[in-house]
PDB file of C-alpha atoms in Angstrom:
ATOM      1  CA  UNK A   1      67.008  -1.115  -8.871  1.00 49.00           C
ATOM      2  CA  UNK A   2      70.066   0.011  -6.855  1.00 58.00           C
ATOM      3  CA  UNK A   3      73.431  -0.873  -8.661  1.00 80.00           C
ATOM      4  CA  UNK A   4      75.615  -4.234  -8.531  1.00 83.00           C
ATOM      5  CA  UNK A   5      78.525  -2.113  -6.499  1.00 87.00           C
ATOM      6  CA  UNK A   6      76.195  -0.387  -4.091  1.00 85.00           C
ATOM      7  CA  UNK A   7      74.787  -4.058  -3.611  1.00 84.00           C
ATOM      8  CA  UNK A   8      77.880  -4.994  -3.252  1.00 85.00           C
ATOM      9  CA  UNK A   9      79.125  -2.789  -0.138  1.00 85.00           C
ATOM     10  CA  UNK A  10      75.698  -2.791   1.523  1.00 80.00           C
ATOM     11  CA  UNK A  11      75.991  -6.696   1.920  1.00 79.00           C
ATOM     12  CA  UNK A  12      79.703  -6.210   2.748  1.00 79.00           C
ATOM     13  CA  UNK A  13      78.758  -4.052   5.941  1.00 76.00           C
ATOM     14  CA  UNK A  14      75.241  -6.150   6.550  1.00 71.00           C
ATOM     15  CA  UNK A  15      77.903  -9.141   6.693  1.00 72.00           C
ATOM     16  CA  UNK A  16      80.233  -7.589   9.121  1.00 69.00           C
ATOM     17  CA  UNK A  17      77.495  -6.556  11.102  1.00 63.00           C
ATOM     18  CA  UNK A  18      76.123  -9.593  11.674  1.00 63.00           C
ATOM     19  CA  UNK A  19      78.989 -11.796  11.589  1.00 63.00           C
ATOM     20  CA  UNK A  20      81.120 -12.579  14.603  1.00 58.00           C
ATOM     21  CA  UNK A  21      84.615 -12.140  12.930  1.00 60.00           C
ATOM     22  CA  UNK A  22      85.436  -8.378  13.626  1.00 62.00           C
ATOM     23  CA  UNK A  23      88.356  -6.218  12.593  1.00 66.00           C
ATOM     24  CA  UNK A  24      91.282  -6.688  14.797  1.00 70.00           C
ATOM     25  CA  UNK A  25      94.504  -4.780  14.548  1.00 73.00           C
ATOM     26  CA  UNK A  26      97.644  -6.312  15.146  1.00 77.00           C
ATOM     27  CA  UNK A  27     100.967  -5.545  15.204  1.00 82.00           C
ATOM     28  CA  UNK A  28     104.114  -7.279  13.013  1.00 84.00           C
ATOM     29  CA  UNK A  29     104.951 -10.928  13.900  1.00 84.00           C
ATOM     30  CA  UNK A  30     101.287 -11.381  15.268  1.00 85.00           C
ATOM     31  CA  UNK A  31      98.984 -14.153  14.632  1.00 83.00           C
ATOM     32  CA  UNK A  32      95.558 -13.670  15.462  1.00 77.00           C
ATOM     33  CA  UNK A  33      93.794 -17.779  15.118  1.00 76.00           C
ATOM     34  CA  UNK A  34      90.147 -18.416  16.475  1.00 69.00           C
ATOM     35  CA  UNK A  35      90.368 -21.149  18.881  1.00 66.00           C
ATOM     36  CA  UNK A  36      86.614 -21.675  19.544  1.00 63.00           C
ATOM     37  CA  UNK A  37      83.248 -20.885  18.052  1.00 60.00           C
ATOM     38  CA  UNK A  38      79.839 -21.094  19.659  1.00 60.00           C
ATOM     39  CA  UNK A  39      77.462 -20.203  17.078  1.00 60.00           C
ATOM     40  CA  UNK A  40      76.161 -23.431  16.385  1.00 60.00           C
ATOM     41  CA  UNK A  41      72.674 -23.701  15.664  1.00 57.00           C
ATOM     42  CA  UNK A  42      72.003 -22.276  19.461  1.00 62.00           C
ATOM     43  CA  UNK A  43      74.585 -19.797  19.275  1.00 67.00           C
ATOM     44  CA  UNK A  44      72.948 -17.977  16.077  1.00 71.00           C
ATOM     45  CA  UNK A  45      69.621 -18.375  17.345  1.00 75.00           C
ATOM     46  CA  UNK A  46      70.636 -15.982  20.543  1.00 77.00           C
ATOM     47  CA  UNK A  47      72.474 -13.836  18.409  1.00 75.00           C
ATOM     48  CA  UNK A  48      69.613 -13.213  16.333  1.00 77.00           C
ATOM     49  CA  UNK A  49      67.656 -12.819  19.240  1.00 80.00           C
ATOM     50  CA  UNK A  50      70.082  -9.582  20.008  1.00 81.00           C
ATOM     51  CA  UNK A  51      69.707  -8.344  16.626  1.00 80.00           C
ATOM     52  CA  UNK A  52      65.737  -8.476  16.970  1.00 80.00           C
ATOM     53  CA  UNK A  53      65.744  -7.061  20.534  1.00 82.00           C
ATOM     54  CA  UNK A  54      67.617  -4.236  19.556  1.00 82.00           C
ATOM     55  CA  UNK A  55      65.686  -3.515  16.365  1.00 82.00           C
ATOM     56  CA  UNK A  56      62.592  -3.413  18.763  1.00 81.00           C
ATOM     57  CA  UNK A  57      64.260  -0.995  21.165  1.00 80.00           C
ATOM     58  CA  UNK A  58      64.897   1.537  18.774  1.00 81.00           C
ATOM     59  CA  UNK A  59      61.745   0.714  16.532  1.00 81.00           C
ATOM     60  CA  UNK A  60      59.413   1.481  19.571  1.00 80.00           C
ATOM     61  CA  UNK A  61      57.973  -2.380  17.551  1.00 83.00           C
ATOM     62  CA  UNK A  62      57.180  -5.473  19.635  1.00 81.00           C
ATOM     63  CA  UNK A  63      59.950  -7.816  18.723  1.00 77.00           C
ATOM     64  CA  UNK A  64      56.941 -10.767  17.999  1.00 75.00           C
ATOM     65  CA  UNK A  65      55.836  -8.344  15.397  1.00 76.00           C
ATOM     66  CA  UNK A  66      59.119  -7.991  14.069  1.00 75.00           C
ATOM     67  CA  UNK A  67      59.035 -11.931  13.473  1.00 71.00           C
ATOM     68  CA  UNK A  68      55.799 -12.587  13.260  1.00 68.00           C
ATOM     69  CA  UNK A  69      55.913 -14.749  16.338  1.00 58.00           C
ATOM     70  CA  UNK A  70      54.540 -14.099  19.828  1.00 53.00           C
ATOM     71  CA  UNK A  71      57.478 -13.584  22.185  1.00 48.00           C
ATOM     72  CA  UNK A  72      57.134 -15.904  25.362  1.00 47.00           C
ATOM     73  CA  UNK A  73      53.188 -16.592  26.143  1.00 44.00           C
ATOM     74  CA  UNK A  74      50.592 -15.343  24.692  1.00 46.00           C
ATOM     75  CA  UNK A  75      49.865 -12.795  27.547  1.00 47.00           C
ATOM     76  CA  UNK A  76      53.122 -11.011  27.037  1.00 52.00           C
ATOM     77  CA  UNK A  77      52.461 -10.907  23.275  1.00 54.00           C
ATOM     78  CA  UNK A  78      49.261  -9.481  23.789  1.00 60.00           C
ATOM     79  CA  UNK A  79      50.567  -6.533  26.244  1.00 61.00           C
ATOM     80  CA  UNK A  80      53.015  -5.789  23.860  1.00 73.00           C
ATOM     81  CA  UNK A  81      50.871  -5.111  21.378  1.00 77.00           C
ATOM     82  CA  UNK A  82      48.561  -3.337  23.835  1.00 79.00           C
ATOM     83  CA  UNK A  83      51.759  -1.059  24.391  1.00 81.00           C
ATOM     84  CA  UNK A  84      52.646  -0.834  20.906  1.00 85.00           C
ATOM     85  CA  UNK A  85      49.097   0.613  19.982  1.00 87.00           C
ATOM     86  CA  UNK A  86      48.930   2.930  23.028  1.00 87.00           C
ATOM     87  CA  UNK A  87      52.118   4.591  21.652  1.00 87.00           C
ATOM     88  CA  UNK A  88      50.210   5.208  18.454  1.00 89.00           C
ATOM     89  CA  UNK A  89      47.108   6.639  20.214  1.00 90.00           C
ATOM     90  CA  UNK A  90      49.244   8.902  21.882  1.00 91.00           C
ATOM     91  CA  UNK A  91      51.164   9.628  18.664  1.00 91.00           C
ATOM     92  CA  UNK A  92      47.900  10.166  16.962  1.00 93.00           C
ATOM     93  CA  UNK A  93      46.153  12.471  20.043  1.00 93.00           C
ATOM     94  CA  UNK A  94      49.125  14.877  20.448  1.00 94.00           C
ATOM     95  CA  UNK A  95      50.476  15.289  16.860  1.00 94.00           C
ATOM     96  CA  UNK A  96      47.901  14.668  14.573  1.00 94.00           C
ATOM     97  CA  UNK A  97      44.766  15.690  15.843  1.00 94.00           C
ATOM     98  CA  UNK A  98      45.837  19.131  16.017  1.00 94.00           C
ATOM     99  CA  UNK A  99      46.324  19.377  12.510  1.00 95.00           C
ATOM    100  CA  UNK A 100      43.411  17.437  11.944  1.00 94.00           C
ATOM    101  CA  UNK A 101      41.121  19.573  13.635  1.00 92.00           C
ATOM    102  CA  UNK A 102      42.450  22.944  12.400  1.00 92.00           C
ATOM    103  CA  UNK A 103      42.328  21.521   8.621  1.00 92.00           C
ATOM    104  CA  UNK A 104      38.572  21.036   9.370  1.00 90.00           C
ATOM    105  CA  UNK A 105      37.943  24.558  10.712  1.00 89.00           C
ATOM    106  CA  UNK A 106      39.102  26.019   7.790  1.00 89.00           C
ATOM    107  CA  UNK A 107      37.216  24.035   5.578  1.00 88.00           C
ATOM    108  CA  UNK A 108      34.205  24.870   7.678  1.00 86.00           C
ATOM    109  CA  UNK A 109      34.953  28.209   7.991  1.00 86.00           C
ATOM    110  CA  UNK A 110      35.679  29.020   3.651  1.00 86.00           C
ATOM    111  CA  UNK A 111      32.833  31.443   2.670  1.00 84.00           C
ATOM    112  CA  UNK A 112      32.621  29.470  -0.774  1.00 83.00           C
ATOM    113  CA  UNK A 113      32.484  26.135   0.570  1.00 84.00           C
ATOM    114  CA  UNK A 114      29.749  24.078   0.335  1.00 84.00           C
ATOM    115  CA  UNK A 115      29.659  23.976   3.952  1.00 82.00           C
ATOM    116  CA  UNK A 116      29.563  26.861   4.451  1.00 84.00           C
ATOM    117  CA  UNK A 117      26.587  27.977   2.384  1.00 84.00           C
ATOM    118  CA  UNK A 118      24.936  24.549   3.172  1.00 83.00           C
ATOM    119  CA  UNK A 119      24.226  26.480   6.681  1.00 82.00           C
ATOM    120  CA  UNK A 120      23.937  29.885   5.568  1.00 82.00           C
ATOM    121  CA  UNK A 121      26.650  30.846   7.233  1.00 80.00           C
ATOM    122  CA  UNK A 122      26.131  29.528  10.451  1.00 81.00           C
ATOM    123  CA  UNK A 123      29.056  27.628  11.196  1.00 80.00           C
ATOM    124  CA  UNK A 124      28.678  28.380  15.348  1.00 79.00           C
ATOM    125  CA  UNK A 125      25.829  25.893  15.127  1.00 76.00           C
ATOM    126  CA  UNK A 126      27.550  22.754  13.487  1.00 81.00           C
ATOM    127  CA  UNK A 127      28.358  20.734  15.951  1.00 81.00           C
ATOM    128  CA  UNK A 128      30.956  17.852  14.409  1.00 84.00           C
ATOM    129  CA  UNK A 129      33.663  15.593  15.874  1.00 87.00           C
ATOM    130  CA  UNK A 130      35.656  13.338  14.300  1.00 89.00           C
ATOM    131  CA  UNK A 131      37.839   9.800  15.546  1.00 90.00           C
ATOM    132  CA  UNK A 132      40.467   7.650  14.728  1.00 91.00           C
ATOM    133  CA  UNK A 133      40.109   3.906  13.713  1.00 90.00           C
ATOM    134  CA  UNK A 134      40.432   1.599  16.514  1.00 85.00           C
ATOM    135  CA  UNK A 135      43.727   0.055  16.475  1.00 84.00           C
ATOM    136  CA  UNK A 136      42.778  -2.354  19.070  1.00 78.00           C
ATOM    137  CA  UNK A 137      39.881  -4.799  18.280  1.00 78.00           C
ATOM    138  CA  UNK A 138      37.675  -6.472  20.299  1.00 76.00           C
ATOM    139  CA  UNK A 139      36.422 -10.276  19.544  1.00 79.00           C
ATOM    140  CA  UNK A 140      33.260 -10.854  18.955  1.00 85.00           C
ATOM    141  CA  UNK A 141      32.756 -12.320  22.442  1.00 87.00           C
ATOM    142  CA  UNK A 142      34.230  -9.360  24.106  1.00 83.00           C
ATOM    143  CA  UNK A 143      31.940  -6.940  22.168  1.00 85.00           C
ATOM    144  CA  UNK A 144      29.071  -8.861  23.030  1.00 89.00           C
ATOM    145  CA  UNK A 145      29.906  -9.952  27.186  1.00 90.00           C
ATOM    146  CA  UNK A 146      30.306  -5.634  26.797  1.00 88.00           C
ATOM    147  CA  UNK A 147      27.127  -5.009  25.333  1.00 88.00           C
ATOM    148  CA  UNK A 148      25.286  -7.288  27.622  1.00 91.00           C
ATOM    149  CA  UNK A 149      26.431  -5.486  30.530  1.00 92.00           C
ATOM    150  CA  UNK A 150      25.556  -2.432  29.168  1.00 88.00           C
ATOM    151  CA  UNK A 151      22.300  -3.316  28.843  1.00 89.00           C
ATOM    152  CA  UNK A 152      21.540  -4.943  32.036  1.00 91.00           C
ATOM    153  CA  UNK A 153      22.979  -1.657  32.929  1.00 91.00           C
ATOM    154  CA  UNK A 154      20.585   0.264  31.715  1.00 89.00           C
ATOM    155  CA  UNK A 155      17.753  -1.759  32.934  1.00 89.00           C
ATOM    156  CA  UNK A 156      18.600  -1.329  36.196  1.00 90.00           C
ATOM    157  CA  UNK A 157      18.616   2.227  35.710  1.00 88.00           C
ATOM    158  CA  UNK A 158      15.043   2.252  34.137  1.00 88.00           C
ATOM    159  CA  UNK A 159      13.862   0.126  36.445  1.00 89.00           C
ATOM    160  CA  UNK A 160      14.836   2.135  39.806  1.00 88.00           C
ATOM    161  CA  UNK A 161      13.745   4.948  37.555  1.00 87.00           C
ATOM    162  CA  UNK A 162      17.150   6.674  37.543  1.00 87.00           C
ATOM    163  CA  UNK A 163      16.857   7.247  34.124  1.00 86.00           C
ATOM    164  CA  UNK A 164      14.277   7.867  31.602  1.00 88.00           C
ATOM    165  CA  UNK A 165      14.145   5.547  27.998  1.00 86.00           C
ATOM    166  CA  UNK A 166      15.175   8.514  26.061  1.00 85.00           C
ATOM    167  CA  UNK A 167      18.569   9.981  28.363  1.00 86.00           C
ATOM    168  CA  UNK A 168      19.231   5.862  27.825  1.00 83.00           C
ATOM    169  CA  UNK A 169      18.833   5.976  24.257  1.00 82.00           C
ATOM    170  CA  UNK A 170      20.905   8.957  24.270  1.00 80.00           C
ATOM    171  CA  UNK A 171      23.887   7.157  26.160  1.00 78.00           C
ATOM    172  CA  UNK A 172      23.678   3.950  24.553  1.00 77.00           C
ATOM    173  CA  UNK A 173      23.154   4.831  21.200  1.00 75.00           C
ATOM    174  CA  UNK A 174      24.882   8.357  21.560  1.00 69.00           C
ATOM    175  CA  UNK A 175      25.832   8.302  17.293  1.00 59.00           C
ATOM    176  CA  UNK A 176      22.148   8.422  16.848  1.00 59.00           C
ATOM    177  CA  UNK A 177      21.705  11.739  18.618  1.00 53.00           C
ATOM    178  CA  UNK A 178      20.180  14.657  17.027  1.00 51.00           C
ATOM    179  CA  UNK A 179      21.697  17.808  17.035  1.00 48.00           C
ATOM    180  CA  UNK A 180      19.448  20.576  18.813  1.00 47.00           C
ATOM    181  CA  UNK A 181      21.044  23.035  16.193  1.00 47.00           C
ATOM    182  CA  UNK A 182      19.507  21.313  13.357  1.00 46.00           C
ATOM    183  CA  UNK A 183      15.870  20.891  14.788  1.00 49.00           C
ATOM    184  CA  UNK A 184      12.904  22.108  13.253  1.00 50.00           C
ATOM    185  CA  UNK A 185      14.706  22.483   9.714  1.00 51.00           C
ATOM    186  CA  UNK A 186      16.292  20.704   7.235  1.00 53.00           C
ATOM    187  CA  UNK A 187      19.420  18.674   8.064  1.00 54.00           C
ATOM    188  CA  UNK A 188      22.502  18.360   5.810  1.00 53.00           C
ATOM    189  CA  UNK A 189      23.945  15.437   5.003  1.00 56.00           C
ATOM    190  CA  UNK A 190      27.435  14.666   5.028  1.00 51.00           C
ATOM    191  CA  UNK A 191      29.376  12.624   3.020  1.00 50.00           C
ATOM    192  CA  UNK A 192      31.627  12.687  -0.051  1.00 50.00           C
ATOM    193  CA  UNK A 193      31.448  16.204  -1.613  1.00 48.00           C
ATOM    194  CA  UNK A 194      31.968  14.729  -4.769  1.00 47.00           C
ATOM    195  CA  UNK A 195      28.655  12.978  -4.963  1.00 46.00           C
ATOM    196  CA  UNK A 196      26.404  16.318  -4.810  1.00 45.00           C
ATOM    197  CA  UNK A 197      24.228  16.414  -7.859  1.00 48.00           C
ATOM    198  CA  UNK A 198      21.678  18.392  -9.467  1.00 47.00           C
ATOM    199  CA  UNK A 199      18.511  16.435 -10.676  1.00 46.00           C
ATOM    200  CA  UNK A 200      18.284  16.833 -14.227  1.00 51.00           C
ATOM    201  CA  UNK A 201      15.373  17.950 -16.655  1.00 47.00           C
ATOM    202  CA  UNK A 202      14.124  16.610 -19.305  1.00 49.00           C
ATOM    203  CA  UNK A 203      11.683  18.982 -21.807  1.00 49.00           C
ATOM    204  CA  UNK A 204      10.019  16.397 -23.826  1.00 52.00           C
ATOM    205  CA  UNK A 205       8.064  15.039 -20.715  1.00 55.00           C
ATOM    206  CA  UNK A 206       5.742  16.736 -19.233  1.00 56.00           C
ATOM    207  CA  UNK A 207       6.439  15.289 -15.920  1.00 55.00           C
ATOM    208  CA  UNK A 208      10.472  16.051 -16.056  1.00 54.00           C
ATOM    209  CA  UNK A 209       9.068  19.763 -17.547  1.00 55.00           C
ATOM    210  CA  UNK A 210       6.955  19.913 -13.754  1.00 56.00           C
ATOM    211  CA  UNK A 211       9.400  18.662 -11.465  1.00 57.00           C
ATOM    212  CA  UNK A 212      12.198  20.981 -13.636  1.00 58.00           C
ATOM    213  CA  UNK A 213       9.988  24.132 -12.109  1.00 59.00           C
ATOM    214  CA  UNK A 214      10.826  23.007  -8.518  1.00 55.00           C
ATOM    215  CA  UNK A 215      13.555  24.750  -6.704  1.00 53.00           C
ATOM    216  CA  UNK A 216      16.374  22.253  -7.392  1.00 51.00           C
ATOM    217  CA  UNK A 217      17.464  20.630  -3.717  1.00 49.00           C
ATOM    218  CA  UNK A 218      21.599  19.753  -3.081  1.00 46.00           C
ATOM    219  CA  UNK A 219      22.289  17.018  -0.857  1.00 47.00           C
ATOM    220  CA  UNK A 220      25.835  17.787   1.135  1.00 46.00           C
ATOM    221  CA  UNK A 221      28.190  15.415   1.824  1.00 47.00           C
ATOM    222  CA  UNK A 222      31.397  15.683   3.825  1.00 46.00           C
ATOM    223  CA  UNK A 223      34.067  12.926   4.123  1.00 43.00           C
TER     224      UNK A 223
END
């Protein structure tokens, strides 16, 4: 909790930032009186207003979420969020996925990872990608008006035989795709590292004594 005198000062100079009486010098014999006032209940309003817009300037923040109120319609709310978020894509694209990216390499790339001897070693072949969480999202209408045109899309193209049901399948559904590194074997899993167990044998059953001869099998998870 800060301290009562550095409380003190920090609402002396929030004060005389936000109040209209600055410090004037004058010389001996001067007066200095304030003959008019206009923050009345309008007045303050606009001046707060200032303070807000200027916040939101320097913030790079829309000012209505800053308040918590949409500023003018609804439409200019909305594109200011819509620029706000696009600011953070572009944050996110240029400065973080770099570091990301790399991070992941090496992780893929340590000899005594379980990545690494998951695939024997052959790290060329895994094919990964990673994404950001949408900032943005959709309504439930809009998702579906988008996946109804997507699949009429797609219809068309089946019907007029421009594509064939699997290269649709692959666009549509394109998280569903199999990697053509991985066929014909055994495919890791990925997940949470921290959930890779060994199954566990138990010599007073004959059944746990069977499966305990079995090569034991490791399940790898990443993220």
């Amino acid at each position: 909790m800060a301290e009562p005198e550095a409380m003190r000062k920090f609402l002396r100079q929030l004060r005389a930032v936000l109040s209209s009486q600055s410090l004037v010098a004058i010389e001996d014999g001067e007066e200095l009186s304030r003959l008019e006032s206009n923050l009345n209940s309008t007045g303050l309003k606009d001046s707060l207003e200032f303070i807000f817009e200027n916040l939101a300037g320097l913030s790079r923040i829309p000012k209505s979420r800053l308040n918590g109120q949409a500023q003018g319609t609804i439409t200019s709310g909305q594109f200011d969020f819509r620029s706000y978020y696009d600011d953070i894509a572009r944050d996110q694209e240029n400065d973080l996925r770099p570091i990301i990216e790399k991070a992941i390499k090496l992780i893929v790339r340590e000899k005594q990872g379980e990545i690494y001897q998951k695939l024997g070693g052959n790290i060329e072949g895994l094919d990964w990608q990673f994404s950001f969480n949408p900032l943005w999202k959709l309504s439930e209408k809009e998702e579906s008006e988008i996946d109804l045109t997507k699949a009429r899309t797609s219809d068309v193209y089946l019907a007029r035989g421009v594509l064939s049901p699997e290269e649709v399948k692959t666009k549509t559904f394109s998280k569903l795709e199999t990697y053509p590194a991985w066929n014909g074997g055994p495919r890791p899993e990925f997940g949470d590292p921290q959930a890779i167990q060994e199954p566990e044998s138990k010599p007073d059953s004959e059944n746990a004594k069977i499966e305990s001869q079995k090569p034991k099998e490791k399940q790898l998870t990443l993220f």
